[in-house]
PDB file of C-alpha atoms in Angstrom:
ATOM      1  CA  MET A   1     -74.463  38.127 -10.901  1.00  0.00           C
ATOM      2  CA  ASP A   2     -72.142  37.012  -8.664  1.00  0.00           C
ATOM      3  CA  TYR A   3     -69.217  39.135  -6.882  1.00  0.00           C
ATOM      4  CA  ALA A   4     -66.308  37.152  -8.622  1.00  0.00           C
ATOM      5  CA  ASP A   5     -68.314  37.712 -11.848  1.00  0.00           C
ATOM      6  CA  ARG A   6     -68.421  41.395 -11.676  1.00  0.00           C
ATOM      7  CA  HIS A   7     -65.028  42.174 -10.452  1.00  0.00           C
ATOM      8  CA  PRO A   8     -62.636  39.409 -12.405  1.00  0.00           C
ATOM      9  CA  HIS A   9     -59.503  40.946 -11.064  1.00  0.00           C
ATOM     10  CA  ILE A  10     -59.879  39.618  -7.527  1.00  0.00           C
ATOM     11  CA  ALA A  11     -58.782  36.282  -8.936  1.00  0.00           C
ATOM     12  CA  ARG A  12     -55.396  36.715  -9.643  1.00  0.00           C
ATOM     13  CA  LEU A  13     -54.768  33.194 -11.182  1.00  0.00           C
ATOM     14  CA  ARG A  14     -51.082  31.995 -11.991  1.00  0.00           C
ATOM     15  CA  LEU A  15     -50.632  28.635 -13.314  1.00  0.00           C
ATOM     16  CA  GLY A  16     -47.718  28.149 -10.718  1.00  0.00           C
ATOM     17  CA  SER A  17     -50.103  29.368  -7.449  1.00  0.00           C
ATOM     18  CA  ILE A  18     -52.783  26.957  -8.636  1.00  0.00           C
ATOM     19  CA  LEU A  19     -50.263  23.746  -8.722  1.00  0.00           C
ATOM     20  CA  SER A  20     -48.705  24.661  -5.555  1.00  0.00           C
ATOM     21  CA  GLY A  21     -52.172  25.053  -3.811  1.00  0.00           C
ATOM     22  CA  ALA A  22     -53.191  21.896  -5.139  1.00  0.00           C
ATOM     23  CA  VAL A  23     -50.107  20.351  -3.300  1.00  0.00           C
ATOM     24  CA  ARG A  24     -50.779  22.375  -0.382  1.00  0.00           C
ATOM     25  CA  LEU A  25     -54.282  20.621  -0.007  1.00  0.00           C
ATOM     26  CA  TYR A  26     -52.762  17.072  -0.924  1.00  0.00           C
ATOM     27  CA  ARG A  27     -50.165  17.422   1.939  1.00  0.00           C
ATOM     28  CA  VAL A  28     -52.834  18.945   4.284  1.00  0.00           C
ATOM     29  CA  ALA A  29     -55.128  15.577   4.000  1.00  0.00           C
ATOM     30  CA  PRO A  30     -53.142  13.109   2.006  1.00  0.00           C
ATOM     31  CA  GLY A  31     -55.005  10.110   3.364  1.00  0.00           C
ATOM     32  CA  ARG A  32     -58.106  11.929   2.380  1.00  0.00           C
ATOM     33  CA  VAL A  33     -56.994  12.563  -1.117  1.00  0.00           C
ATOM     34  CA  ALA A  34     -55.571   9.173  -1.788  1.00  0.00           C
ATOM     35  CA  GLY A  35     -58.589   7.328  -0.114  1.00  0.00           C
ATOM     36  CA  ALA A  36     -60.959   9.529  -2.026  1.00  0.00           C
ATOM     37  CA  SER A  37     -59.086   9.238  -5.493  1.00  0.00           C
ATOM     38  CA  LEU A  38     -58.931   5.611  -5.071  1.00  0.00           C
ATOM     39  CA  VAL A  39     -62.878   4.754  -3.926  1.00  0.00           C
ATOM     40  CA  VAL A  40     -63.999   6.934  -6.557  1.00  0.00           C
ATOM     41  CA  LEU A  41     -61.429   5.877  -9.556  1.00  0.00           C
ATOM     42  CA  LEU A  42     -60.337   2.220  -9.290  1.00  0.00           C
ATOM     43  CA  PRO A  43     -63.807   0.758  -9.583  1.00  0.00           C
ATOM     44  CA  LEU A  44     -62.889   1.875 -13.151  1.00  0.00           C
ATOM     45  CA  VAL A  45     -60.104  -0.184 -13.474  1.00  0.00           C
ATOM     46  CA  PHE A  46     -62.289  -3.632 -13.026  1.00  0.00           C
ATOM     47  CA  VAL A  47     -64.974  -1.722 -15.614  1.00  0.00           C
ATOM     48  CA  SER A  48     -61.933  -1.623 -18.033  1.00  0.00           C
ATOM     49  CA  GLU A  49     -61.327  -5.269 -17.231  1.00  0.00           C
ATOM     50  CA  GLY A  50     -64.790  -5.911 -18.103  1.00  0.00           C
ATOM     51  CA  LEU A  51     -64.511  -4.498 -21.221  1.00  0.00           C
ATOM     52  CA  HIS A  52     -61.629  -6.349 -22.084  1.00  0.00           C
ATOM     53  CA  GLU A  53     -63.496  -9.417 -21.372  1.00  0.00           C
ATOM     54  CA  LEU A  54     -66.343  -8.387 -23.445  1.00  0.00           C
ATOM     55  CA  GLU A  55     -63.906  -7.844 -26.391  1.00  0.00           C
ATOM     56  CA  ALA A  56     -62.321 -11.495 -25.854  1.00  0.00           C
ATOM     57  CA  SER A  57     -65.797 -13.098 -25.851  1.00  0.00           C
ATOM     58  CA  LEU A  58     -66.517 -11.485 -29.266  1.00  0.00           C
ATOM     59  CA  PRO A  59     -66.290 -13.564 -32.311  1.00  0.00           C
ATOM     60  CA  HIS A  60     -62.907 -13.302 -33.734  1.00  0.00           C
ATOM     61  CA  GLY A  61     -63.941 -11.444 -36.982  1.00  0.00           C
ATOM     62  CA  PHE A  62     -65.784  -9.144 -35.268  1.00  0.00           C
ATOM     63  CA  SER A  63     -63.561  -7.882 -32.690  1.00  0.00           C
ATOM     64  CA  HIS A  64     -60.615  -7.466 -35.272  1.00  0.00           C
ATOM     65  CA  GLU A  65     -63.134  -5.430 -37.737  1.00  0.00           C
ATOM     66  CA  PRO A  66     -61.194  -1.853 -38.565  1.00  0.00           C
ATOM     67  CA  VAL A  67     -64.815  -0.103 -37.070  1.00  0.00           C
ATOM     68  CA  PHE A  68     -64.330  -1.875 -34.176  1.00  0.00           C
ATOM     69  CA  LEU A  69     -60.424  -1.491 -33.424  1.00  0.00           C
ATOM     70  CA  PHE A  70     -60.392   2.118 -34.176  1.00  0.00           C
ATOM     71  CA  ALA A  71     -63.749   3.647 -33.566  1.00  0.00           C
ATOM     72  CA  ILE A  72     -65.896   1.294 -30.839  1.00  0.00           C
ATOM     73  CA  LEU A  73     -63.159   0.504 -28.844  1.00  0.00           C
ATOM     74  CA  PRO A  74     -61.247   3.781 -28.487  1.00  0.00           C
ATOM     75  CA  SER A  75     -64.264   5.767 -27.903  1.00  0.00           C
ATOM     76  CA  VAL A  76     -65.600   3.633 -24.837  1.00  0.00           C
ATOM     77  CA  SER A  77     -61.961   3.585 -23.673  1.00  0.00           C
ATOM     78  CA  GLU A  78     -61.693   7.237 -23.727  1.00  0.00           C
ATOM     79  CA  LEU A  79     -65.224   7.626 -22.021  1.00  0.00           C
ATOM     80  CA  LEU A  80     -64.039   5.211 -19.029  1.00  0.00           C
ATOM     81  CA  ALA A  81     -61.074   7.785 -18.785  1.00  0.00           C
ATOM     82  CA  LEU A  82     -63.147  10.476 -18.304  1.00  0.00           C
ATOM     83  CA  LEU A  83     -65.611   9.029 -16.133  1.00  0.00           C
ATOM     84  CA  GLY A  84     -64.981   9.679 -12.489  1.00  0.00           C
ATOM     85  CA  LEU A  85     -63.341  13.001 -12.385  1.00  0.00           C
ATOM     86  CA  VAL A  86     -66.479  15.037 -11.723  1.00  0.00           C
ATOM     87  CA  VAL A  87     -67.642  12.786  -9.008  1.00  0.00           C
ATOM     88  CA  LEU A  88     -64.074  13.209  -7.630  1.00  0.00           C
ATOM     89  CA  GLY A  89     -63.849  16.764  -8.297  1.00  0.00           C
ATOM     90  CA  GLY A  90     -67.056  17.357  -5.977  1.00  0.00           C
ATOM     91  CA  VAL A  91     -65.875  14.899  -3.528  1.00  0.00           C
ATOM     92  CA  MET A  92     -62.433  16.602  -3.214  1.00  0.00           C
ATOM     93  CA  ASP A  93     -63.952  20.001  -3.017  1.00  0.00           C
ATOM     94  CA  GLU A  94     -65.804  18.950   0.087  1.00  0.00           C
ATOM     95  CA  LEU A  95     -63.316  16.899   2.083  1.00  0.00           C
ATOM     96  CA  VAL A  96     -60.237  19.574   1.492  1.00  0.00           C
ATOM     97  CA  GLY A  97     -62.068  22.417  -0.190  1.00  0.00           C
ATOM     98  CA  ALA A  98     -62.566  24.158   3.660  1.00  0.00           C
ATOM     99  CA  THR A  99     -58.774  24.716   3.503  1.00  0.00           C
ATOM    100  CA  ILE A 100     -59.199  27.118   0.808  1.00  0.00           C
ATOM    101  CA  ARG A 101     -62.285  28.768   1.947  1.00  0.00           C
ATOM    102  CA  GLY A 102     -60.780  29.346   5.515  1.00  0.00           C
ATOM    103  CA  THR A 103     -63.677  27.129   7.168  1.00  0.00           C
ATOM    104  CA  GLU A 104     -63.257  23.970   9.401  1.00  0.00           C
ATOM    105  CA  GLN A 105     -62.748  20.660   7.506  1.00  0.00           C
ATOM    106  CA  PRO A 106     -65.626  18.573   7.870  1.00  0.00           C
ATOM    107  CA  SER A 107     -65.515  15.168   9.183  1.00  0.00           C
ATOM    108  CA  ILE A 108     -65.667  12.268   6.649  1.00  0.00           C
ATOM    109  CA  ALA A 109     -69.114  11.217   7.658  1.00  0.00           C
ATOM    110  CA  SER A 110     -70.396  14.764   7.529  1.00  0.00           C
ATOM    111  CA  ALA A 111     -68.593  15.501   4.099  1.00  0.00           C
ATOM    112  CA  ALA A 112     -70.638  12.147   3.114  1.00  0.00           C
ATOM    113  CA  ARG A 113     -73.866  13.069   4.200  1.00  0.00           C
ATOM    114  CA  SER A 114     -73.649  16.767   2.426  1.00  0.00           C
ATOM    115  CA  LEU A 115     -72.316  15.439  -0.867  1.00  0.00           C
ATOM    116  CA  PRO A 116     -74.858  16.030  -3.827  1.00  0.00           C
ATOM    117  CA  LEU A 117     -73.862  12.488  -5.411  1.00  0.00           C
ATOM    118  CA  GLY A 118     -76.742  12.188  -7.629  1.00  0.00           C
ATOM    119  CA  ARG A 119     -75.830  15.576  -9.065  1.00  0.00           C
ATOM    120  CA  LEU A 120     -72.250  14.914  -9.373  1.00  0.00           C
ATOM    121  CA  VAL A 121     -72.954  11.313 -11.216  1.00  0.00           C
ATOM    122  CA  ALA A 122     -75.302  13.116 -13.646  1.00  0.00           C
ATOM    123  CA  ALA A 123     -72.833  15.783 -14.304  1.00  0.00           C
ATOM    124  CA  ASP A 124     -70.305  13.219 -14.702  1.00  0.00           C
ATOM    125  CA  LEU A 125     -72.139  11.328 -17.444  1.00  0.00           C
ATOM    126  CA  VAL A 126     -73.048  14.769 -19.289  1.00  0.00           C
ATOM    127  CA  VAL A 127     -69.127  16.015 -19.375  1.00  0.00           C
ATOM    128  CA  ALA A 128     -68.060  12.451 -20.346  1.00  0.00           C
ATOM    129  CA  VAL A 129     -70.292  12.693 -23.618  1.00  0.00           C
ATOM    130  CA  LEU A 130     -69.601  16.151 -24.241  1.00  0.00           C
ATOM    131  CA  ILE A 131     -66.201  16.088 -24.363  1.00  0.00           C
ATOM    132  CA  GLY A 132     -66.723  12.726 -26.458  1.00  0.00           C
ATOM    133  CA  LEU A 133     -68.968  14.270 -28.851  1.00  0.00           C
ATOM    134  CA  ALA A 134     -66.535  17.221 -28.893  1.00  0.00           C
ATOM    135  CA  ALA A 135     -63.405  14.896 -29.459  1.00  0.00           C
ATOM    136  CA  ALA A 136     -65.201  13.111 -32.057  1.00  0.00           C
ATOM    137  CA  LEU A 137     -64.796  16.437 -34.378  1.00  0.00           C
ATOM    138  CA  GLY A 138     -61.029  16.433 -33.291  1.00  0.00           C
ATOM    139  CA  ALA A 139     -58.478  16.699 -30.551  1.00  0.00           C
ATOM    140  CA  LEU A 140     -58.698  20.397 -30.222  1.00  0.00           C
ATOM    141  CA  PRO A 141     -62.138  20.737 -29.636  1.00  0.00           C
ATOM    142  CA  GLY A 142     -62.448  18.137 -27.312  1.00  0.00           C
ATOM    143  CA  LEU A 143     -59.304  19.576 -25.228  1.00  0.00           C
ATOM    144  CA  VAL A 144     -61.033  22.788 -25.356  1.00  0.00           C
ATOM    145  CA  LEU A 145     -63.919  21.626 -24.283  1.00  0.00           C
ATOM    146  CA  ALA A 146     -62.081  19.373 -21.455  1.00  0.00           C
ATOM    147  CA  ALA A 147     -60.658  22.827 -20.070  1.00  0.00           C
ATOM    148  CA  LEU A 148     -63.727  24.770 -20.073  1.00  0.00           C
ATOM    149  CA  ILE A 149     -65.912  22.243 -17.899  1.00  0.00           C
ATOM    150  CA  GLY A 150     -62.972  21.108 -16.110  1.00  0.00           C
ATOM    151  CA  ILE A 151     -64.431  22.755 -12.681  1.00  0.00           C
ATOM    152  CA  VAL A 152     -68.004  21.186 -12.874  1.00  0.00           C
ATOM    153  CA  GLY A 153     -67.707  18.900 -10.116  1.00  0.00           C
ATOM    154  CA  PRO A 154     -66.506  21.653  -7.596  1.00  0.00           C
ATOM    155  CA  VAL A 155     -69.258  23.960  -9.080  1.00  0.00           C
ATOM    156  CA  VAL A 156     -72.022  21.093  -8.737  1.00  0.00           C
ATOM    157  CA  ASN A 157     -70.740  20.969  -4.747  1.00  0.00           C
ATOM    158  CA  ILE A 158     -70.375  24.476  -4.037  1.00  0.00           C
ATOM    159  CA  GLU A 159     -73.501  25.861  -5.945  1.00  0.00           C
ATOM    160  CA  ARG A 160     -75.438  22.561  -5.960  1.00  0.00           C
ATOM    161  CA  ARG A 161     -76.681  23.247  -9.712  1.00  0.00           C
ATOM    162  CA  GLY A 162     -77.680  20.456 -11.973  1.00  0.00           C
ATOM    163  CA  PRO A 163     -75.246  19.047 -14.528  1.00  0.00           C
ATOM    164  CA  VAL A 164     -76.645  21.351 -17.560  1.00  0.00           C
ATOM    165  CA  LYS A 165     -76.463  24.491 -15.356  1.00  0.00           C
ATOM    166  CA  ALA A 166     -73.110  23.396 -13.721  1.00  0.00           C
ATOM    167  CA  VAL A 167     -71.549  23.074 -17.363  1.00  0.00           C
ATOM    168  CA  ARG A 168     -72.724  26.351 -18.272  1.00  0.00           C
ATOM    169  CA  ARG A 169     -71.528  27.939 -14.893  1.00  0.00           C
ATOM    170  CA  SER A 170     -68.235  25.794 -15.483  1.00  0.00           C
ATOM    171  CA  ILE A 171     -67.527  27.625 -18.954  1.00  0.00           C
ATOM    172  CA  ARG A 172     -68.722  31.401 -18.037  1.00  0.00           C
ATOM    173  CA  LEU A 173     -66.310  31.081 -15.478  1.00  0.00           C
ATOM    174  CA  THR A 174     -63.391  29.531 -16.888  1.00  0.00           C
ATOM    175  CA  TRP A 175     -63.534  30.927 -20.421  1.00  0.00           C
ATOM    176  CA  PRO A 176     -61.873  34.361 -19.101  1.00  0.00           C
ATOM    177  CA  HIS A 177     -58.552  31.839 -17.983  1.00  0.00           C
ATOM    178  CA  LEU A 178     -58.893  29.354 -21.055  1.00  0.00           C
ATOM    179  CA  VAL A 179     -55.050  29.185 -21.376  1.00  0.00           C
ATOM    180  CA  LEU A 180     -54.545  28.764 -17.950  1.00  0.00           C
ATOM    181  CA  ALA A 181     -57.043  26.043 -17.850  1.00  0.00           C
ATOM    182  CA  MET A 182     -55.852  24.084 -20.811  1.00  0.00           C
ATOM    183  CA  CYS A 183     -52.222  24.198 -19.078  1.00  0.00           C
ATOM    184  CA  ILE A 184     -53.627  22.306 -16.043  1.00  0.00           C
ATOM    185  CA  VAL A 185     -56.051  19.976 -17.434  1.00  0.00           C
ATOM    186  CA  VAL A 186     -54.966  19.111 -20.841  1.00  0.00           C
ATOM    187  CA  PRO A 187     -51.524  17.527 -19.961  1.00  0.00           C
ATOM    188  CA  ALA A 188     -53.175  15.295 -17.284  1.00  0.00           C
ATOM    189  CA  VAL A 189     -56.106  14.349 -19.529  1.00  0.00           C
ATOM    190  CA  VAL A 190     -53.728  13.365 -22.317  1.00  0.00           C
ATOM    191  CA  VAL A 191     -51.539  11.222 -20.130  1.00  0.00           C
ATOM    192  CA  GLU A 192     -54.468   9.560 -18.325  1.00  0.00           C
ATOM    193  CA  GLY A 193     -56.149   8.880 -21.813  1.00  0.00           C
ATOM    194  CA  VAL A 194     -53.303   7.563 -23.502  1.00  0.00           C
ATOM    195  CA  VAL A 195     -51.887   5.225 -20.817  1.00  0.00           C
ATOM    196  CA  HIS A 196     -55.908   4.015 -20.610  1.00  0.00           C
ATOM    197  CA  VAL A 197     -55.986   3.206 -24.033  1.00  0.00           C
ATOM    198  CA  VAL A 198     -52.431   1.491 -23.797  1.00  0.00           C
ATOM    199  CA  LEU A 199     -53.400  -0.664 -21.028  1.00  0.00           C
ATOM    200  CA  ILE A 200     -56.892  -1.772 -22.505  1.00  0.00           C
ATOM    201  CA  ARG A 201     -54.390  -2.993 -25.368  1.00  0.00           C
ATOM    202  CA  ILE A 202     -51.788  -4.669 -23.213  1.00  0.00           C
ATOM    203  CA  TRP A 203     -54.112  -6.276 -20.675  1.00  0.00           C
ATOM    204  CA  ASP A 204     -53.310  -9.754 -21.359  1.00  0.00           C
ATOM    205  CA  ALA A 205     -49.899  -9.260 -20.590  1.00  0.00           C
ATOM    206  CA  LEU A 206     -50.424  -7.457 -17.501  1.00  0.00           C
ATOM    207  CA  GLY A 207     -53.297  -9.047 -15.886  1.00  0.00           C
ATOM    208  CA  LEU A 208     -55.490  -7.618 -13.110  1.00  0.00           C
ATOM    209  CA  ALA A 209     -52.792  -7.298 -10.618  1.00  0.00           C
ATOM    210  CA  GLY A 210     -50.343  -5.518 -13.155  1.00  0.00           C
ATOM    211  CA  GLU A 211     -53.439  -3.196 -14.583  1.00  0.00           C
ATOM    212  CA  ILE A 212     -53.680  -2.198 -10.564  1.00  0.00           C
ATOM    213  CA  ALA A 213     -50.269  -1.962 -10.119  1.00  0.00           C
ATOM    214  CA  VAL A 214     -50.059   0.567 -12.879  1.00  0.00           C
ATOM    215  CA  GLU A 215     -53.202   2.485 -12.201  1.00  0.00           C
ATOM    216  CA  VAL A 216     -53.065   3.049  -8.649  1.00  0.00           C
ATOM    217  CA  PRO A 217     -49.823   5.544  -8.600  1.00  0.00           C
ATOM    218  CA  LEU A 218     -51.607   7.327 -11.667  1.00  0.00           C
ATOM    219  CA  ILE A 219     -54.796   7.865  -9.723  1.00  0.00           C
ATOM    220  CA  VAL A 220     -53.130   8.918  -6.283  1.00  0.00           C
ATOM    221  CA  THR A 221     -50.922  11.324  -8.751  1.00  0.00           C
ATOM    222  CA  VAL A 222     -52.036  12.376 -11.889  1.00  0.00           C
ATOM    223  CA  GLY A 223     -55.808  11.700 -10.754  1.00  0.00           C
ATOM    224  CA  ALA A 224     -55.485  13.249  -7.500  1.00  0.00           C
ATOM    225  CA  MET A 225     -53.549  16.481  -8.756  1.00  0.00           C
ATOM    226  CA  ILE A 226     -55.801  17.587 -11.715  1.00  0.00           C
ATOM    227  CA  VAL A 227     -58.820  17.309  -9.563  1.00  0.00           C
ATOM    228  CA  LEU A 228     -57.108  19.306  -6.669  1.00  0.00           C
ATOM    229  CA  ALA A 229     -56.176  22.056  -9.142  1.00  0.00           C
ATOM    230  CA  GLU A 230     -59.797  22.060 -10.401  1.00  0.00           C
ATOM    231  CA  VAL A 231     -60.757  22.834  -6.958  1.00  0.00           C
ATOM    232  CA  VAL A 232     -58.062  25.692  -6.446  1.00  0.00           C
ATOM    233  CA  LEU A 233     -59.121  26.910 -10.018  1.00  0.00           C
TER     234      LEU A 233
END
Protein backbone atom coordinates (compact mmCIF):
# COMPACT_ATOMS: atom_id res chain seq x y z
CA MET A 1 0.00 0.00 0.00
CA ASP A 2 1.29 3.43 -0.97
CA TYR A 3 2.11 6.11 1.58
CA ALA A 4 -0.70 8.33 0.30
CA ASP A 5 -3.14 5.43 0.65
CA ARG A 6 -2.15 4.82 4.28
CA HIS A 7 -2.27 8.50 5.13
CA PRO A 8 -4.99 10.15 2.99
CA HIS A 9 -4.92 13.22 5.27
CA ILE A 10 -1.67 14.32 3.57
CA ALA A 11 -3.71 15.36 0.54
CA ARG A 12 -5.72 18.42 1.58
CA LEU A 13 -7.62 18.64 -1.67
CA ARG A 14 -9.69 21.72 -2.43
CA LEU A 15 -11.37 22.72 -5.67
CA GLY A 16 -9.79 26.16 -5.63
CA SER A 17 -6.27 24.84 -5.04
CA ILE A 18 -6.59 22.26 -7.81
CA LEU A 19 -7.86 24.79 -10.34
CA SER A 20 -5.22 27.33 -9.34
CA GLY A 21 -2.62 24.59 -9.68
CA ALA A 22 -3.86 23.84 -13.18
CA VAL A 23 -3.62 27.52 -14.10
CA ARG A 24 -0.10 27.64 -12.67
CA LEU A 25 0.97 24.70 -14.81
CA TYR A 26 -0.47 26.42 -17.88
CA ARG A 27 1.40 29.63 -17.07
CA VAL A 28 4.68 27.80 -16.47
CA ALA A 29 4.70 26.22 -19.94
CA PRO A 30 1.90 27.63 -22.12
CA GLY A 31 3.54 26.54 -25.35
CA ARG A 32 3.91 22.95 -24.19
CA VAL A 33 0.37 22.79 -22.84
CA ALA A 34 -1.32 24.29 -25.89
CA GLY A 35 0.88 22.42 -28.33
CA ALA A 36 0.34 19.03 -26.69
CA SER A 37 -3.41 19.64 -26.50
CA LEU A 38 -3.60 20.42 -30.21
CA VAL A 39 -1.34 17.55 -31.27
CA VAL A 40 -3.42 14.99 -29.36
CA LEU A 41 -6.96 16.33 -29.75
CA LEU A 42 -7.07 18.24 -33.05
CA PRO A 43 -6.73 15.10 -35.22
CA LEU A 44 -10.05 13.96 -33.77
CA VAL A 45 -11.63 16.95 -35.52
CA PHE A 46 -10.66 15.35 -38.83
CA VAL A 47 -12.04 12.02 -37.61
CA SER A 48 -15.29 13.87 -36.94
CA GLU A 49 -15.22 15.17 -40.49
CA GLY A 50 -14.81 11.60 -41.70
CA LEU A 51 -17.82 10.58 -39.60
CA HIS A 52 -19.84 13.36 -41.15
CA GLU A 53 -18.81 12.34 -44.66
CA LEU A 54 -19.76 8.75 -43.86
CA GLU A 55 -23.17 9.91 -42.71
CA ALA A 56 -23.60 11.94 -45.90
CA SER A 57 -22.66 8.94 -48.07
CA LEU A 58 -25.23 6.64 -46.48
CA PRO A 59 -28.53 5.99 -48.25
CA HIS A 60 -30.92 8.84 -47.50
CA GLY A 61 -33.44 6.61 -45.79
CA PHE A 62 -30.91 4.94 -43.50
CA SER A 63 -29.22 8.18 -42.39
CA HIS A 64 -32.61 9.49 -41.29
CA GLU A 65 -33.69 6.36 -39.45
CA PRO A 66 -34.48 7.09 -35.77
CA VAL A 67 -32.08 4.38 -34.57
CA PHE A 68 -29.24 6.08 -36.46
CA LEU A 69 -30.10 9.65 -35.49
CA PHE A 70 -30.78 8.99 -31.82
CA ALA A 71 -28.58 6.00 -30.99
CA ILE A 72 -25.67 5.32 -33.34
CA LEU A 73 -24.65 8.87 -34.27
CA PRO A 74 -24.76 10.35 -30.73
CA SER A 75 -22.93 7.30 -29.34
CA VAL A 76 -20.11 7.61 -31.87
CA SER A 77 -19.97 11.37 -31.30
CA GLU A 78 -19.70 10.92 -27.53
CA LEU A 79 -16.97 8.30 -28.01
CA LEU A 80 -14.96 10.72 -30.16
CA ALA A 81 -15.44 13.47 -27.58
CA LEU A 82 -13.90 11.21 -24.92
CA LEU A 83 -11.03 9.86 -26.96
CA GLY A 84 -7.66 11.51 -26.49
CA LEU A 85 -8.16 12.75 -22.93
CA VAL A 86 -6.32 9.83 -21.31
CA VAL A 87 -3.42 10.10 -23.75
CA LEU A 88 -3.30 13.85 -23.21
CA GLY A 89 -3.35 13.33 -19.44
CA GLY A 90 -0.27 11.13 -19.63
CA VAL A 91 1.48 13.45 -22.09
CA MET A 92 0.73 16.51 -19.96
CA ASP A 93 1.92 14.81 -16.80
CA GLU A 94 5.22 13.99 -18.49
CA LEU A 95 5.64 17.46 -19.99
CA VAL A 96 4.70 19.69 -17.05
CA GLY A 97 4.07 17.41 -14.06
CA ALA A 98 7.64 17.96 -12.88
CA THR A 99 6.53 21.39 -11.66
CA ILE A 100 4.27 19.70 -9.09
CA ARG A 101 6.80 17.05 -8.12
CA GLY A 102 9.59 19.60 -7.72
CA THR A 103 11.85 17.90 -10.24
CA GLU A 104 13.55 19.18 -13.36
CA GLN A 105 11.31 19.64 -16.37
CA PRO A 106 12.34 17.20 -19.11
CA SER A 107 13.07 18.26 -22.64
CA ILE A 108 10.36 17.54 -25.19
CA ALA A 109 12.55 14.89 -26.82
CA SER A 110 13.21 13.21 -23.48
CA ALA A 111 9.53 13.34 -22.56
CA ALA A 112 8.55 11.80 -25.90
CA ARG A 113 10.99 8.92 -25.36
CA SER A 114 9.73 8.30 -21.83
CA LEU A 115 6.01 8.22 -22.59
CA PRO A 116 4.29 4.80 -22.45
CA LEU A 117 2.26 5.65 -25.54
CA GLY A 118 1.02 2.12 -26.16
CA ARG A 119 -0.41 1.83 -22.66
CA LEU A 120 -1.90 5.32 -22.84
CA VAL A 121 -3.67 4.61 -26.13
CA ALA A 122 -4.99 1.28 -24.82
CA ALA A 123 -6.17 2.95 -21.61
CA ASP A 124 -7.80 5.72 -23.65
CA LEU A 125 -9.88 3.19 -25.57
CA VAL A 126 -10.80 1.27 -22.41
CA VAL A 127 -11.89 4.45 -20.62
CA ALA A 128 -13.94 5.69 -23.58
CA VAL A 129 -15.75 2.35 -23.88
CA LEU A 130 -16.39 2.10 -20.13
CA ILE A 131 -17.81 5.61 -19.93
CA GLY A 132 -19.90 4.97 -23.04
CA LEU A 133 -21.36 1.81 -21.48
CA ALA A 134 -22.03 3.61 -18.19
CA ALA A 135 -23.67 6.50 -20.05
CA ALA A 136 -25.97 4.00 -21.76
CA LEU A 137 -27.40 3.29 -18.30
CA GLY A 138 -28.04 7.00 -17.74
CA ALA A 139 -26.31 10.36 -17.60
CA LEU A 140 -25.49 10.12 -13.89
CA PRO A 141 -23.66 6.75 -14.04
CA GLY A 142 -21.66 8.00 -17.01
CA LEU A 143 -20.64 11.22 -15.28
CA VAL A 144 -19.76 9.48 -12.01
CA LEU A 145 -17.58 6.95 -13.80
CA ALA A 146 -15.95 9.74 -15.84
CA ALA A 147 -15.00 11.46 -12.60
CA LEU A 148 -13.73 8.26 -10.96
CA ILE A 149 -11.43 7.33 -13.83
CA GLY A 150 -10.43 10.87 -14.77
CA ILE A 151 -6.82 10.43 -13.59
CA VAL A 152 -6.07 7.26 -15.55
CA GLY A 153 -3.67 9.09 -17.88
CA PRO A 154 -1.38 10.41 -15.14
CA VAL A 155 -1.60 7.03 -13.33
CA VAL A 156 -0.42 5.20 -16.45
CA ASN A 157 2.42 7.65 -16.96
CA ILE A 158 3.61 7.82 -13.34
CA GLU A 159 3.13 4.21 -12.28
CA ARG A 160 3.42 2.49 -15.68
CA ARG A 161 0.29 0.44 -15.07
CA GLY A 162 -1.73 -1.30 -17.75
CA PRO A 163 -5.21 -0.05 -18.73
CA VAL A 164 -7.28 -2.25 -16.37
CA LYS A 165 -4.97 -1.77 -13.38
CA ALA A 166 -4.83 1.98 -14.05
CA VAL A 167 -8.65 2.16 -14.07
CA ARG A 168 -8.84 0.29 -10.76
CA ARG A 169 -6.11 2.50 -9.29
CA SER A 170 -7.86 5.68 -10.45
CA ILE A 171 -11.13 4.57 -8.86
CA ARG A 172 -9.41 3.68 -5.58
CA LEU A 173 -7.62 7.03 -5.39
CA THR A 174 -10.55 9.16 -6.53
CA TRP A 175 -13.40 7.53 -4.58
CA PRO A 176 -12.65 9.39 -1.31
CA HIS A 177 -12.75 12.65 -3.28
CA LEU A 178 -15.61 11.83 -5.66
CA VAL A 179 -17.53 15.09 -5.19
CA LEU A 180 -14.38 17.11 -5.80
CA ALA A 181 -13.51 15.05 -8.88
CA MET A 182 -17.01 15.53 -10.28
CA CYS A 183 -16.77 19.29 -9.77
CA ILE A 184 -13.62 19.27 -11.90
CA VAL A 185 -14.36 16.68 -14.55
CA VAL A 186 -18.11 16.80 -15.12
CA PRO A 187 -18.54 20.44 -16.28
CA ALA A 188 -15.74 20.13 -18.81
CA VAL A 189 -16.91 16.74 -20.10
CA VAL A 190 -20.47 18.01 -20.48
CA VAL A 191 -19.37 21.15 -22.33
CA GLU A 192 -17.04 19.24 -24.63
CA GLY A 193 -19.59 16.50 -25.32
CA VAL A 194 -22.46 18.89 -26.03
CA VAL A 195 -20.35 21.09 -28.29
CA HIS A 196 -19.01 18.06 -30.14
CA VAL A 197 -22.50 16.70 -30.85
CA VAL A 198 -23.80 20.12 -31.90
CA LEU A 199 -20.87 20.69 -34.26
CA ILE A 200 -21.46 17.31 -35.90
CA ARG A 201 -25.06 18.32 -36.60
CA ILE A 202 -24.23 21.75 -38.08
CA TRP A 203 -21.10 20.69 -39.96
CA ASP A 204 -22.49 21.68 -43.38
CA ALA A 205 -23.02 25.26 -42.23
CA LEU A 206 -19.53 25.55 -40.73
CA GLY A 207 -17.30 23.53 -43.01
CA LEU A 208 -13.87 22.34 -41.96
CA ALA A 209 -12.47 25.84 -41.44
CA GLY A 210 -15.38 26.80 -39.20
CA GLU A 211 -15.10 23.57 -37.25
CA ILE A 212 -11.40 24.16 -36.60
CA ALA A 213 -12.09 27.80 -35.65
CA VAL A 214 -14.47 26.55 -32.94
CA GLU A 215 -12.55 23.47 -31.82
CA VAL A 216 -9.07 25.00 -31.44
CA PRO A 217 -10.11 27.51 -28.72
CA LEU A 218 -12.02 24.73 -26.93
CA ILE A 219 -9.02 22.39 -27.07
CA VAL A 220 -6.54 24.92 -25.67
CA THR A 221 -8.95 26.06 -22.94
CA VAL A 222 -11.48 23.45 -21.82
CA GLY A 223 -9.51 20.43 -23.01
CA ALA A 224 -6.19 21.63 -21.65
CA MET A 225 -7.54 22.80 -18.30
CA ILE A 226 -9.45 19.61 -17.51
CA VAL A 227 -6.34 17.53 -18.20
CA LEU A 228 -4.13 19.88 -16.15
CA ALA A 229 -6.60 19.63 -13.28
CA GLU A 230 -6.36 15.83 -13.52
CA VAL A 231 -2.56 16.06 -13.37
CA VAL A 232 -2.80 18.21 -10.23
CA LEU A 233 -5.44 15.91 -8.71
